[in-house]
Amino acid sequence: MSIYGSGRTPISWTTRLDVARFTAHHLASLASLPAVGDPSILRIEGTRASFLDVVDTFRALHPSRKVEVEHLPLEEGERAAKDVAGGFVPSLLAYLRVVWEKGQGKVDQDGRAQLSNGLWPEWNPKTVEEVLKEQTAEL
């Protein structure tokens, strides 16, 4: 696995299904719909973990599988993010990985915005470990 920077920056992880469940619950529980042009912003987060946390979780689940981690300079990721000629998808992925490493991948941006998770206290989004168990069960 190649990681730009240290890989220790925590970011938000939420599955698409959990986003859909939370959104459906929120819409179903509204007393009235917001006025047109007055959108609600929901900031939700299933788990907060770094890329190295994810690697450690995978290693714990699959101790016989070897996972090597290569740390690349952040500047290399920034160059790759700007290299659209090398392909849009690789450029976009490099951009996202750099942004996340810089700490801009948390829903609440270091506490400046409150998470909406409390609007549905019974919401139980899947953790990174649960997703990895499901997605890698056949390894």
PDB file of C-alpha atoms in Angstrom, residues 84-138:
ATOM      1  CA  VAL A  84      -4.402  15.281 -15.316  1.00  0.00           C
ATOM      2  CA  ALA A  85      -2.596  14.239 -18.510  1.00  0.00           C
ATOM      3  CA  GLY A  86      -1.620  11.046 -16.684  1.00  0.00           C
ATOM      4  CA  GLY A  87      -5.311  10.212 -16.329  1.00  0.00           C
ATOM      5  CA  PHE A  88      -8.243  11.807 -14.556  1.00  0.00           C
ATOM      6  CA  VAL A  89      -8.893   8.992 -12.079  1.00  0.00           C
ATOM      7  CA  PRO A  90      -5.270   8.656 -10.875  1.00  0.00           C
ATOM      8  CA  SER A  91      -5.100  12.454 -10.566  1.00  0.00           C
ATOM      9  CA  LEU A  92      -8.339  12.586  -8.563  1.00  0.00           C
ATOM     10  CA  LEU A  93      -7.262   9.753  -6.263  1.00  0.00           C
ATOM     11  CA  ALA A  94      -3.903  11.432  -5.626  1.00  0.00           C
ATOM     12  CA  TYR A  95      -5.706  14.695  -4.865  1.00  0.00           C
ATOM     13  CA  LEU A  96      -8.042  12.997  -2.367  1.00  0.00           C
ATOM     14  CA  ARG A  97      -5.212  11.155  -0.638  1.00  0.00           C
ATOM     15  CA  VAL A  98      -3.237  14.402  -0.275  1.00  0.00           C
ATOM     16  CA  VAL A  99      -6.261  16.314   1.037  1.00  0.00           C
ATOM     17  CA  TRP A 100      -6.981  13.561   3.533  1.00  0.00           C
ATOM     18  CA  GLU A 101      -3.356  13.447   4.701  1.00  0.00           C
ATOM     19  CA  LYS A 102      -3.496  17.202   5.274  1.00  0.00           C
ATOM     20  CA  GLY A 103      -6.430  16.647   7.659  1.00  0.00           C
ATOM     21  CA  GLN A 104      -9.162  17.926   5.379  1.00  0.00           C
ATOM     22  CA  GLY A 105     -11.037  14.628   5.299  1.00  0.00           C
ATOM     23  CA  LYS A 106     -12.905  14.908   8.577  1.00  0.00           C
ATOM     24  CA  VAL A 107     -16.540  15.826   8.408  1.00  0.00           C
ATOM     25  CA  ASP A 108     -16.326  18.312  11.267  1.00  0.00           C
ATOM     26  CA  GLN A 109     -12.961  19.819  10.266  1.00  0.00           C
ATOM     27  CA  ASP A 110     -11.337  19.708  13.706  1.00  0.00           C
ATOM     28  CA  GLY A 111     -14.487  20.571  15.631  1.00  0.00           C
ATOM     29  CA  ARG A 112     -15.441  23.682  13.651  1.00  0.00           C
ATOM     30  CA  ALA A 113     -18.747  22.125  12.613  1.00  0.00           C
ATOM     31  CA  GLN A 114     -20.864  19.828  14.738  1.00  0.00           C
ATOM     32  CA  LEU A 115     -21.553  16.301  13.581  1.00  0.00           C
ATOM     33  CA  SER A 116     -25.208  15.478  12.917  1.00  0.00           C
ATOM     34  CA  ASN A 117     -24.881  11.917  14.269  1.00  0.00           C
ATOM     35  CA  GLY A 118     -26.795  12.962  17.397  1.00  0.00           C
ATOM     36  CA  LEU A 119     -29.947  13.631  15.378  1.00  0.00           C
ATOM     37  CA  TRP A 120     -30.443   9.859  15.355  1.00  0.00           C
ATOM     38  CA  PRO A 121     -28.810   8.421  18.495  1.00  0.00           C
ATOM     39  CA  GLU A 122     -29.819   4.864  17.529  1.00  0.00           C
ATOM     40  CA  TRP A 123     -27.920   5.088  14.222  1.00  0.00           C
ATOM     41  CA  ASN A 124     -25.249   2.412  14.185  1.00  0.00           C
ATOM     42  CA  PRO A 125     -22.983   2.958  11.191  1.00  0.00           C
ATOM     43  CA  LYS A 126     -20.531   0.234  10.298  1.00  0.00           C
ATOM     44  CA  THR A 127     -17.001   0.576  11.561  1.00  0.00           C
ATOM     45  CA  VAL A 128     -13.937   0.199   9.370  1.00  0.00           C
ATOM     46  CA  GLU A 129     -13.367  -3.188  11.002  1.00  0.00           C
ATOM     47  CA  GLU A 130     -16.889  -4.389  10.174  1.00  0.00           C
ATOM     48  CA  VAL A 131     -16.544  -3.309   6.550  1.00  0.00           C
ATOM     49  CA  LEU A 132     -13.127  -4.946   6.211  1.00  0.00           C
ATOM     50  CA  LYS A 133     -14.501  -8.188   7.719  1.00  0.00           C
ATOM     51  CA  GLU A 134     -17.305  -8.225   5.158  1.00  0.00           C
ATOM     52  CA  GLN A 135     -15.232  -7.175   2.154  1.00  0.00           C
ATOM     53  CA  THR A 136     -12.259  -9.418   2.838  1.00  0.00           C
ATOM     54  CA  ALA A 137     -14.011 -12.481   4.285  1.00  0.00           C
ATOM     55  CA  GLU A 138     -12.917 -14.700   1.397  1.00  0.00           C
TER      56      GLU A 138
END
